[in-house]
mmCIF file of C-alpha atoms in Angstrom:
data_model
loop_
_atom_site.group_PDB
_atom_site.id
_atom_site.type_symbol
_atom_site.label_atom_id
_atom_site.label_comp_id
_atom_site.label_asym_id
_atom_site.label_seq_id
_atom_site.Cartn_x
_atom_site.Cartn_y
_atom_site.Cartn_z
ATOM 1 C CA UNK K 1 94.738 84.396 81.911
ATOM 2 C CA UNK K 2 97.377 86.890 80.916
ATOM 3 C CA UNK K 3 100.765 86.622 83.036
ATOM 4 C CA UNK K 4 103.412 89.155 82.679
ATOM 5 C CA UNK K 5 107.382 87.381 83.563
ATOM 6 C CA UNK K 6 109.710 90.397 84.440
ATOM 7 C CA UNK K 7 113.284 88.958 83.573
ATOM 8 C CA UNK K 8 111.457 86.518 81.506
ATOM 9 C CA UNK K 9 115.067 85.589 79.388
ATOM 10 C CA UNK K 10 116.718 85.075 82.702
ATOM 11 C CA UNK K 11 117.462 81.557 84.572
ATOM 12 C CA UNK K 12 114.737 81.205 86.487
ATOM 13 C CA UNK K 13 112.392 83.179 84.654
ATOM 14 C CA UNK K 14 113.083 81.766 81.521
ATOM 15 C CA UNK K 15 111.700 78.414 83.173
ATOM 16 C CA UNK K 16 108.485 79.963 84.951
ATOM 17 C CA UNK K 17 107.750 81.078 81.252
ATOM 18 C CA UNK K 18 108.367 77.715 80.186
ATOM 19 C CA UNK K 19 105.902 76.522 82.816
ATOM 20 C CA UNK K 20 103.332 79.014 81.964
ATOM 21 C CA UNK K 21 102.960 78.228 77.849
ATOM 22 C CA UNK K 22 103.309 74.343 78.756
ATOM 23 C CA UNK K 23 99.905 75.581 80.682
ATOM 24 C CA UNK K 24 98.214 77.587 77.576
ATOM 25 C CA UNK K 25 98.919 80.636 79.581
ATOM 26 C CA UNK K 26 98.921 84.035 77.484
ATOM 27 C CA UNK K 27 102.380 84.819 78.465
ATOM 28 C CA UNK K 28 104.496 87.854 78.232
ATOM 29 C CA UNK K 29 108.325 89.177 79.200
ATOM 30 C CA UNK K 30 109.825 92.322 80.070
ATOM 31 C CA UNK K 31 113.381 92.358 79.253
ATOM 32 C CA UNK K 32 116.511 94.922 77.861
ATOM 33 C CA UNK K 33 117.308 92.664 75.108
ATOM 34 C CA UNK K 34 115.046 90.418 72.608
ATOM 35 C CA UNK K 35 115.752 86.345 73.845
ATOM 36 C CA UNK K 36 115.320 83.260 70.761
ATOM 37 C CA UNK K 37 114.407 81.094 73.683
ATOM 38 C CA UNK K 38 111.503 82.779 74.575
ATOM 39 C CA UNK K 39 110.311 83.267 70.539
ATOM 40 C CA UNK K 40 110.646 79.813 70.327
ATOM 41 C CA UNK K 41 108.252 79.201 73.598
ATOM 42 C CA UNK K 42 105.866 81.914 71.736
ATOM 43 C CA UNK K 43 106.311 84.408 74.850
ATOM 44 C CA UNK K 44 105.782 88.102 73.960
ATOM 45 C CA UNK K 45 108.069 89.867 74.444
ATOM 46 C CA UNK K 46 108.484 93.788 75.560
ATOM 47 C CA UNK K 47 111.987 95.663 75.658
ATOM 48 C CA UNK K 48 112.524 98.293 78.149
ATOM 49 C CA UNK K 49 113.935 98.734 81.437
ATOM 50 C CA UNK K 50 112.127 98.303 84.885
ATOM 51 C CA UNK K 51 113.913 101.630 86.217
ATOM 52 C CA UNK K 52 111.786 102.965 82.999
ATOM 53 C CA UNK K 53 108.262 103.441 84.227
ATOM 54 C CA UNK K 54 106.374 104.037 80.119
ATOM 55 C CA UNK K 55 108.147 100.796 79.520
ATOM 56 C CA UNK K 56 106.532 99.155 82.624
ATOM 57 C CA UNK K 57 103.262 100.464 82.021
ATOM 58 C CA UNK K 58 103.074 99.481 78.516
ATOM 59 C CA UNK K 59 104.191 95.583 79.570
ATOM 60 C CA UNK K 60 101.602 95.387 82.618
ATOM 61 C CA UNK K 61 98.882 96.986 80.405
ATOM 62 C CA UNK K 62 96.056 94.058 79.579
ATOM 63 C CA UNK K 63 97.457 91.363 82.054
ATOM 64 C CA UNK K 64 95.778 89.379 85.233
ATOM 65 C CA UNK K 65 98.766 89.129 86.810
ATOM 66 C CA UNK K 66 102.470 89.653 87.119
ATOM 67 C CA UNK K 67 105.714 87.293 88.022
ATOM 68 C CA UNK K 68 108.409 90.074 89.032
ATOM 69 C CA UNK K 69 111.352 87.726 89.120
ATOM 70 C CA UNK K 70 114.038 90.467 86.956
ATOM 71 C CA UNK K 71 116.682 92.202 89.197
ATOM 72 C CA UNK K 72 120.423 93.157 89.440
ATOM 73 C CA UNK K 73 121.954 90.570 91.345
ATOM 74 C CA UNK K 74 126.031 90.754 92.747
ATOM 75 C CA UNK K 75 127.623 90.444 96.388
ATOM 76 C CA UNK K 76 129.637 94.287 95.992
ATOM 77 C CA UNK K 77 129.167 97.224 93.845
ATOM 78 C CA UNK K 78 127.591 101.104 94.241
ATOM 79 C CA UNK K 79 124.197 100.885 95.895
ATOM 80 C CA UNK K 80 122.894 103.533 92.968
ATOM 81 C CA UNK K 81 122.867 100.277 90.575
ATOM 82 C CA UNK K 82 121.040 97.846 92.381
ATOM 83 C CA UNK K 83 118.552 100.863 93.708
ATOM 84 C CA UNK K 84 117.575 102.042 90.592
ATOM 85 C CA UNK K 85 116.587 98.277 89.522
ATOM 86 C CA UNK K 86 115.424 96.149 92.792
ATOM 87 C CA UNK K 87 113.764 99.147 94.528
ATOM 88 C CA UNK K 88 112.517 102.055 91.815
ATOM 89 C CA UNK K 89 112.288 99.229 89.540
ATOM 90 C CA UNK K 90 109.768 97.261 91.848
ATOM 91 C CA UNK K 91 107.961 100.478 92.918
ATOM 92 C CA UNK K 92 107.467 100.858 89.026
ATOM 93 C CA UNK K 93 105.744 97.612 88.630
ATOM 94 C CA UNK K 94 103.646 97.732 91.750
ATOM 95 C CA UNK K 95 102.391 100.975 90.747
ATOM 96 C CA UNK K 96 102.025 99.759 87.194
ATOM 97 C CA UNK K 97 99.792 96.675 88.820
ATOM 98 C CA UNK K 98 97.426 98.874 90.752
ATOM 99 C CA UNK K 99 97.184 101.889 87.364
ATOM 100 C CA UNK K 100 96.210 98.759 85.149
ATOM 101 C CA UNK K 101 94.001 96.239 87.820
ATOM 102 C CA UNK K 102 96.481 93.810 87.722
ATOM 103 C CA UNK K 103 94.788 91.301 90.644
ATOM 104 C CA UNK K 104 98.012 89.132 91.155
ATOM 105 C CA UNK K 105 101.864 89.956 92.095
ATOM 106 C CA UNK K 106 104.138 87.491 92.503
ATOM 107 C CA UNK K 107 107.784 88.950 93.624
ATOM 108 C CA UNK K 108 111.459 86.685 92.988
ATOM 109 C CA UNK K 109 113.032 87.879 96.313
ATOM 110 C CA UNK K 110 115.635 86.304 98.359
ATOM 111 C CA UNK K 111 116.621 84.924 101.229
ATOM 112 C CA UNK K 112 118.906 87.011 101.947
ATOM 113 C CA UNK K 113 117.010 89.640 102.934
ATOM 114 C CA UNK K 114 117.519 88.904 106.482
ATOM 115 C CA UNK K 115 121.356 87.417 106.333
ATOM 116 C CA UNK K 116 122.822 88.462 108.782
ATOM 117 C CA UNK K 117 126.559 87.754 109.994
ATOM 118 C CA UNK K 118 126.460 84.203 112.174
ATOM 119 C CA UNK K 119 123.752 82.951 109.637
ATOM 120 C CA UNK K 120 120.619 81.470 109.682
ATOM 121 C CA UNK K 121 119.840 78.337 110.878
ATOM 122 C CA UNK K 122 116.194 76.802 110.314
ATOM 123 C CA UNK K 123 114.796 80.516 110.607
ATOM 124 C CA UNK K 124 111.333 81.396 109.863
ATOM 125 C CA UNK K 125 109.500 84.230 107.897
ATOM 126 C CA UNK K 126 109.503 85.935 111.338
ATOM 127 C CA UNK K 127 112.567 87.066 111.378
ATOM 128 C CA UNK K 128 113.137 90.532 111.196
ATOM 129 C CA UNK K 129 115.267 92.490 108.534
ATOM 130 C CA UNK K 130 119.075 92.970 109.710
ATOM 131 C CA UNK K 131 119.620 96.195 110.880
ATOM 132 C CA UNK K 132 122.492 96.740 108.526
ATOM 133 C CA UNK K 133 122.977 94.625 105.306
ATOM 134 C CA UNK K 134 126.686 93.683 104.404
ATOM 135 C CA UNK K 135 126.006 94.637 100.427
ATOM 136 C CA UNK K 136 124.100 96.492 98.720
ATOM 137 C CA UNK K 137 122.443 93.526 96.996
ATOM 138 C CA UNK K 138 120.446 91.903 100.176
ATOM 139 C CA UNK K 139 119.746 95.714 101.599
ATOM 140 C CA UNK K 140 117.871 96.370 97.940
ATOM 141 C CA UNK K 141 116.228 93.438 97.354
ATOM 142 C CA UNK K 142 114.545 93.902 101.182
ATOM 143 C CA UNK K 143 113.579 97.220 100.658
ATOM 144 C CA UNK K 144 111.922 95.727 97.029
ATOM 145 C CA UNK K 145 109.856 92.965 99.192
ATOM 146 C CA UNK K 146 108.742 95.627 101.679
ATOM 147 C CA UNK K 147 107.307 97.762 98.947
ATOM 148 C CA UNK K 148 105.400 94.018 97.269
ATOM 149 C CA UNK K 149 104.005 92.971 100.670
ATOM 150 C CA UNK K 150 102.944 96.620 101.847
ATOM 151 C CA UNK K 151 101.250 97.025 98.508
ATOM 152 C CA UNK K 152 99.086 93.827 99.367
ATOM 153 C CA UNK K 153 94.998 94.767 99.162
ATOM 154 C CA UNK K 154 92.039 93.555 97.967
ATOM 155 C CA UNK K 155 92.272 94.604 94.697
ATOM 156 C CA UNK K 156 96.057 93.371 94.281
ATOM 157 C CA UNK K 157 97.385 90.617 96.376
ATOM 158 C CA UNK K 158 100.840 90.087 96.249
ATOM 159 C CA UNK K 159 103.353 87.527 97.710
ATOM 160 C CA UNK K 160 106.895 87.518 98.077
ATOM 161 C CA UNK K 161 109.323 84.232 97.376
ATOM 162 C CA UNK K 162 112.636 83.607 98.987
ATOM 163 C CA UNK K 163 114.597 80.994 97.148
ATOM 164 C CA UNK K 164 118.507 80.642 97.983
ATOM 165 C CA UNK K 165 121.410 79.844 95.343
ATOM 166 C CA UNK K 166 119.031 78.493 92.502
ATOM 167 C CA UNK K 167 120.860 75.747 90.692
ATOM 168 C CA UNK K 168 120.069 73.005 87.762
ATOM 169 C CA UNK K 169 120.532 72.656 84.372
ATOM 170 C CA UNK K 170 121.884 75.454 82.361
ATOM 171 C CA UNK K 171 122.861 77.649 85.821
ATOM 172 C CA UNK K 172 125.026 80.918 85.029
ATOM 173 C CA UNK K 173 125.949 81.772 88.437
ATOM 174 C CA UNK K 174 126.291 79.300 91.448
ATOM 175 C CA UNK K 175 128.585 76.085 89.824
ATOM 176 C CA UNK K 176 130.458 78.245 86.846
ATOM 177 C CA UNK K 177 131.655 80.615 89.569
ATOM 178 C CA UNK K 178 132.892 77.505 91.679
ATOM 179 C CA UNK K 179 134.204 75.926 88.385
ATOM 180 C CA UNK K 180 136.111 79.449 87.759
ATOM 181 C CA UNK K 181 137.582 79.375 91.980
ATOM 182 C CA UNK K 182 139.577 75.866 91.423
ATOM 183 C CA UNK K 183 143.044 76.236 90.652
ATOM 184 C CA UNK K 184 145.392 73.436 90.135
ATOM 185 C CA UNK K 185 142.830 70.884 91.434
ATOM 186 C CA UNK K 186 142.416 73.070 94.001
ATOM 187 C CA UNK K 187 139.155 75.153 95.562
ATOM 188 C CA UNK K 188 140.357 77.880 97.986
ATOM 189 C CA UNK K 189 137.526 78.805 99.967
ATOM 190 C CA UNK K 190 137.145 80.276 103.367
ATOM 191 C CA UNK K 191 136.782 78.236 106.624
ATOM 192 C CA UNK K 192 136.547 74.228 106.271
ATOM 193 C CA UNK K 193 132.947 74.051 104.649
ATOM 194 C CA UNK K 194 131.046 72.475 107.093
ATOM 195 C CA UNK K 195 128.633 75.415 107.483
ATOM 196 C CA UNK K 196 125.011 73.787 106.670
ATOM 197 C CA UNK K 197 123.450 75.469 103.396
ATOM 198 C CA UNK K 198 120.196 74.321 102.031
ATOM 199 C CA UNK K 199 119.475 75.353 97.796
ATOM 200 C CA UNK K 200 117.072 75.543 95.385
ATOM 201 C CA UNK K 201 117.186 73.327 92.445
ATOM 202 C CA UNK K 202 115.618 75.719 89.255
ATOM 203 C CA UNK K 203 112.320 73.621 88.983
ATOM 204 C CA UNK K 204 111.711 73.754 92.568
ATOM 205 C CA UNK K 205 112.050 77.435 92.168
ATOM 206 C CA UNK K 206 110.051 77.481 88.936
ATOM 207 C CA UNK K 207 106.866 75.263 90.674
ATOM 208 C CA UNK K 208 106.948 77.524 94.057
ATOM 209 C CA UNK K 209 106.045 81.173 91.396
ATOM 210 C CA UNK K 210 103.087 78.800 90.101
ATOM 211 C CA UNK K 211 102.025 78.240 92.987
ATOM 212 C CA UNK K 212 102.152 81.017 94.871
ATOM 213 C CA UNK K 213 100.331 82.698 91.551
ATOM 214 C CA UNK K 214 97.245 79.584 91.796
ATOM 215 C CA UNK K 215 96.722 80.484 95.310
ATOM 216 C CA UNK K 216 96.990 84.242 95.294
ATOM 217 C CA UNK K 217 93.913 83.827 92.652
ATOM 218 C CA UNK K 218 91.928 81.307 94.278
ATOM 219 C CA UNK K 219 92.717 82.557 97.950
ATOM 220 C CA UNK K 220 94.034 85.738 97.886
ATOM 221 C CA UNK K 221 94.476 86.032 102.248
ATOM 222 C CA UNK K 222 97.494 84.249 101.779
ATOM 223 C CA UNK K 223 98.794 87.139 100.102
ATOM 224 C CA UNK K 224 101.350 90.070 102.203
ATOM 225 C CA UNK K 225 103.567 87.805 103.383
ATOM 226 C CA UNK K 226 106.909 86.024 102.376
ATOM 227 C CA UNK K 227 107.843 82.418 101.904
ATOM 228 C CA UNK K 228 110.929 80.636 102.068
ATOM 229 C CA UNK K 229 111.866 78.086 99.210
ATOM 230 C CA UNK K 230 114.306 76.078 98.995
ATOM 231 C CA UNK K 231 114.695 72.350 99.082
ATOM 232 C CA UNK K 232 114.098 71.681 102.263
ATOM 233 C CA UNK K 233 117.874 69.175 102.419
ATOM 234 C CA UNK K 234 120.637 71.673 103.809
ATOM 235 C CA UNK K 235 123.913 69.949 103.838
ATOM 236 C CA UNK K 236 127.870 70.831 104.119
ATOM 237 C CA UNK K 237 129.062 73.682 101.651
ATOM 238 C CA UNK K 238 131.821 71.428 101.195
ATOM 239 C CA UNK K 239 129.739 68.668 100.097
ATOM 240 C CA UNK K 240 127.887 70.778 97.641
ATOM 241 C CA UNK K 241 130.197 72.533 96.063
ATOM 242 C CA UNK K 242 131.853 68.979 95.202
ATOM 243 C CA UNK K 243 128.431 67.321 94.336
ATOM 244 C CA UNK K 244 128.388 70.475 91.739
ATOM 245 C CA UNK K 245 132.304 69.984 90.108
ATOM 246 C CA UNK K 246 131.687 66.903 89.959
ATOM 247 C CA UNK K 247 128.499 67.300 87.546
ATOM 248 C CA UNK K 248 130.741 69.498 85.599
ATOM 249 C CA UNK K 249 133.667 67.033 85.394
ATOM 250 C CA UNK K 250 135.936 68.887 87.526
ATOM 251 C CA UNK K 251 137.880 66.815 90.748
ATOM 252 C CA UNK K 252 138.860 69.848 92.959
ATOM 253 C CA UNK K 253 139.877 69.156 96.651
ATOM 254 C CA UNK K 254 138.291 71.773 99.212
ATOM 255 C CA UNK K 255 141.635 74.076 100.583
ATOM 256 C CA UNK K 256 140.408 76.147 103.780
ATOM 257 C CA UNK K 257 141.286 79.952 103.728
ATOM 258 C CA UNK K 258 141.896 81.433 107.315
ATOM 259 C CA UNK K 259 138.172 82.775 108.229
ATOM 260 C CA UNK K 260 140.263 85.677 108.965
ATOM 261 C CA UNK K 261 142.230 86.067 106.421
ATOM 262 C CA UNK K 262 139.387 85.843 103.868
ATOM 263 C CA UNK K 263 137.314 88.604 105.998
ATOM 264 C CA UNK K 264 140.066 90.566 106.241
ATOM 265 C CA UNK K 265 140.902 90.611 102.287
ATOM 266 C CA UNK K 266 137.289 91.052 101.608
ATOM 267 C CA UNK K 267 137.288 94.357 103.785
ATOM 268 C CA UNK K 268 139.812 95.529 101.858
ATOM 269 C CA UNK K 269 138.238 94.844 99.009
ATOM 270 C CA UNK K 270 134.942 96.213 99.826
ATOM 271 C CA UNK K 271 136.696 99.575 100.942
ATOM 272 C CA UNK K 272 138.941 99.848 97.834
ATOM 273 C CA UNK K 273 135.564 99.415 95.186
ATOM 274 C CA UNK K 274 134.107 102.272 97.345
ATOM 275 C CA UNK K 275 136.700 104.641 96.746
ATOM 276 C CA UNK K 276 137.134 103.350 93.102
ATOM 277 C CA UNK K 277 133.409 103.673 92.398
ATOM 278 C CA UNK K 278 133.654 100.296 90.773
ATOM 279 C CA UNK K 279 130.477 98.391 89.505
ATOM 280 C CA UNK K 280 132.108 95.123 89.518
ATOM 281 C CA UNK K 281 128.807 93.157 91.124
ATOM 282 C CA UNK K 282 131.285 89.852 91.836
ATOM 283 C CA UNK K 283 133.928 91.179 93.415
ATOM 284 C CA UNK K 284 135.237 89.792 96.961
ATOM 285 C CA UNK K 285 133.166 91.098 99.481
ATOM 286 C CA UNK K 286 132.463 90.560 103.180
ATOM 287 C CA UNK K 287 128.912 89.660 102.321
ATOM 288 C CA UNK K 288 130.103 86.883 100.194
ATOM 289 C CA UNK K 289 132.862 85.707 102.705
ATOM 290 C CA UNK K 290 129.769 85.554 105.415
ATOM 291 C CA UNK K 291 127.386 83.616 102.919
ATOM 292 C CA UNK K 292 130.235 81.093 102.541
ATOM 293 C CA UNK K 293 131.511 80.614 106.354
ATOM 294 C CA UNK K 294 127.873 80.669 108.192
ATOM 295 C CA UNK K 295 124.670 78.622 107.920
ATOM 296 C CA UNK K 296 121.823 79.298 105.666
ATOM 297 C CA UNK K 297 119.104 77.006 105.979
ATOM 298 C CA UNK K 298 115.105 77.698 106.656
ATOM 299 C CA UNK K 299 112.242 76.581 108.038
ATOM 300 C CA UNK K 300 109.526 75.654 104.843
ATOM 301 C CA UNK K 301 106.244 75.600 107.429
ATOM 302 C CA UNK K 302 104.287 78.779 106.069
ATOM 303 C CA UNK K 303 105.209 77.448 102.506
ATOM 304 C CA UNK K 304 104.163 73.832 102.526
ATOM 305 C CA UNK K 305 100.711 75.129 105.004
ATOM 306 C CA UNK K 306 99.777 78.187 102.695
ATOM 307 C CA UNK K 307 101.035 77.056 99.300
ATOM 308 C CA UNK K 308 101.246 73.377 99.554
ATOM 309 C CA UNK K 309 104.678 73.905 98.391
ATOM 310 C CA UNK K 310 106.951 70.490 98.231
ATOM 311 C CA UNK K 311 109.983 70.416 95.871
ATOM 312 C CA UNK K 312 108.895 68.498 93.123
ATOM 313 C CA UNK K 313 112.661 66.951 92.470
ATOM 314 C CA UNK K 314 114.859 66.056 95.428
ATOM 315 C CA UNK K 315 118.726 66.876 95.518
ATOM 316 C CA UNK K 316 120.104 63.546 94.691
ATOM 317 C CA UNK K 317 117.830 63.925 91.473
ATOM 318 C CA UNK K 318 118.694 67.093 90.554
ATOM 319 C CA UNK K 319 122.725 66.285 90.532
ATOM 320 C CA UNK K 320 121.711 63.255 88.485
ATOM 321 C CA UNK K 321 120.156 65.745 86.031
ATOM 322 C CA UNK K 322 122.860 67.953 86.439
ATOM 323 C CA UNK K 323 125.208 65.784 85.261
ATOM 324 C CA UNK K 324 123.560 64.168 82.178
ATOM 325 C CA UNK K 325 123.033 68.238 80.916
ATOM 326 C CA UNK K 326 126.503 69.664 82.220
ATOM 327 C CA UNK K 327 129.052 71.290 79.367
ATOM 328 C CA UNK K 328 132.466 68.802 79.255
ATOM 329 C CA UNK K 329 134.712 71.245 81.790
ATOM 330 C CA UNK K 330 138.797 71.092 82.072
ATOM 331 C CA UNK K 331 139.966 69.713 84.329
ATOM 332 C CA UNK K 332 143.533 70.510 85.688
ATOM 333 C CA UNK K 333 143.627 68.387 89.257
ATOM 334 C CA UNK K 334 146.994 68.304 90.623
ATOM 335 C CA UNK K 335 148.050 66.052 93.990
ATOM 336 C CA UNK K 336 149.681 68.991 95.175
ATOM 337 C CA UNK K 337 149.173 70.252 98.693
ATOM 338 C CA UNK K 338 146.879 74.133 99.346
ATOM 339 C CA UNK K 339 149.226 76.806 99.311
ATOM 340 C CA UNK K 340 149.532 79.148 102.088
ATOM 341 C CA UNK K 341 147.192 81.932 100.806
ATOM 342 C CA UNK K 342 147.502 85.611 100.398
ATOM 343 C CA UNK K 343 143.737 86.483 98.606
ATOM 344 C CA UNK K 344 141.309 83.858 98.731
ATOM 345 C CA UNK K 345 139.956 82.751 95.710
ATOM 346 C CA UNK K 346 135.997 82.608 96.230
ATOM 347 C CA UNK K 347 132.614 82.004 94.267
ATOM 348 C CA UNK K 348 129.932 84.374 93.174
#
């Protein structure tokens, strides 16, 4: 079998490659920019954009099946970016899938697609889009899964993941952005944290794309549908986001922002990048403030029934691993009280 990764010198893509060679899998990349990590795995690899449809074609050409796990990811910026990757992007490799007889799409979505303000609390695959996303990002990326699960047939079955804030060893995003937030020994973040979020350690991420990609092939009427993934063990922001300094080195003491205060500075934000045209994709945003003062935690039914999916290493695992792999971080705790905040300081 020939697999194409899209983003295959990203985080998580960078481990389903892994996963595929450890197999014997023929295994290929799309990607801007050549990666050493994935020469040294033995992945091919193909340079070109996804917004670039030759470059597409020329990657998909020859394979069984394709992993589409690259995208722009961000919580503000102009919705021309993220269109022109999550949405012409995906409607290049779908097409690209059906031109060369690909039989098997696998699509990195998110979950959330269907965030909506109040959050999401043991939800299931049922629920509908929101009828207005708060960022460009979540709007994109469900307009990209609509196009994967409509394309669904019998001569290309496709399936659509929804992980949520992928973490583990090596993670760019999620813990260096919290790392970044603390200040003084302080982590000024909006509400009190006790808004349940569940997560997705990387190899639970990794194992649900192989499996979703085994089952397409060996039953492909699972296919047209989406899946949450996550690992199944939602729990306090507040306790997370220390679990995750902690791996890092870092003793930070959680300093509530006024919910409305931090919306209200995030509205101004949002409004001032509009005018400014600004691409900044981790600026304060109201989507971000939402993600970080509501629930976000799913139910994994349709998974574990259609794709025998079960995270294959629990939370209390993963934070041991964490640890062990973390880079030495500073440090600069102070028993000093929060301040009384004017812009709250806040993760990607």
């Amino acid at each position: 079998m020939k697999v194409l990764v899209t983003g295959g010198s990203g985080f998580l893509g960078l481990e389903i490659c892994r996963r595929l060679t450890a197999r014997g899998v023929a295994t290929s990349s799309l990607g801007r920019r050549p990666s050493t990590a994935l020469e040294r795995l033995g992945v091919r690899q193909h340079l070109g954009d996804l917004a670039d449809a030759h470059a597409v074609s020329r990657a998909v050409a020859g394979c069984d099946a394709v992993i589409h796990n690259a995208a722009l990811a961000g919580v503000s910026g102009p919705s021309r970016l993220y269109w022109a990757t999550n949405v012409l992007g995906t409607r290049n490799v779908v097409e690209q899938c059906r031109a060369h007889q690909v039989r098997a799409l696998v699509h990195t979505s998110t979950a959330s697609v269907v965030f909506r303000p109040g959050g999401l609390e043991g939800v299931t695959e049922d629920l509908p889009y929101p009828s207005r996303h708060l960022a460009a990002y979540p709007r994109t990326k469900a307009a990209a899964e609509a196009l994967v699960l409509r394309a669904h047939s019998p001569e290309l079955a496709t399936v659509s993941l929804r992980p949520h804030v992928i973490w583990g060893p090596g993670d760019p995003h999620f813990a260096p952005a919290l790392a970044r937030a603390v200040r003084g020994g302080r982590l000024l973040m909006p509400g009190d944290g006790g808004n349940l979020v569940d997560t997705t350690h990387l190899r639970t991420a990794a194992h649900a794309h192989l499996l979703a990609l085994d089952r397409l092939r060996q039953s492909p009427g699972i296919g047209g549908r989406a899946y949450f993934i996550s690992q199944g063990d939602p729990r306090p922001l507040r306790e997370i986001a220390h679990h995750f300094l902690r791996a890092a080195g870092i003793d930070a003491r959680w300093c509530a922002v006024p919910p409305r205060l931090a919306t209200a500075a995030a509205a101004v934000s949002d409004a001032g990048l509009r005018v400014v045209r600004s691409p900044r994709p981790l600026a304060l945003s109201r989507f971000l403030v939402a993600e970080l003062l509501h629930p976000h935690h799913f139910d994994l039914t349709a998974a574990r029934r259609e794709l025998s999916f079960e995270p294959p290493i629990g939370f209390e695992a993963g934070l041991a691993e964490l640890a062990r792999t973390a880079p030495p971080a500073f440090d600069d705790s102070e028993n000093t009280p929060c301040p009384t905040p004017t812009t709250p300081s806040v993760p990607s």
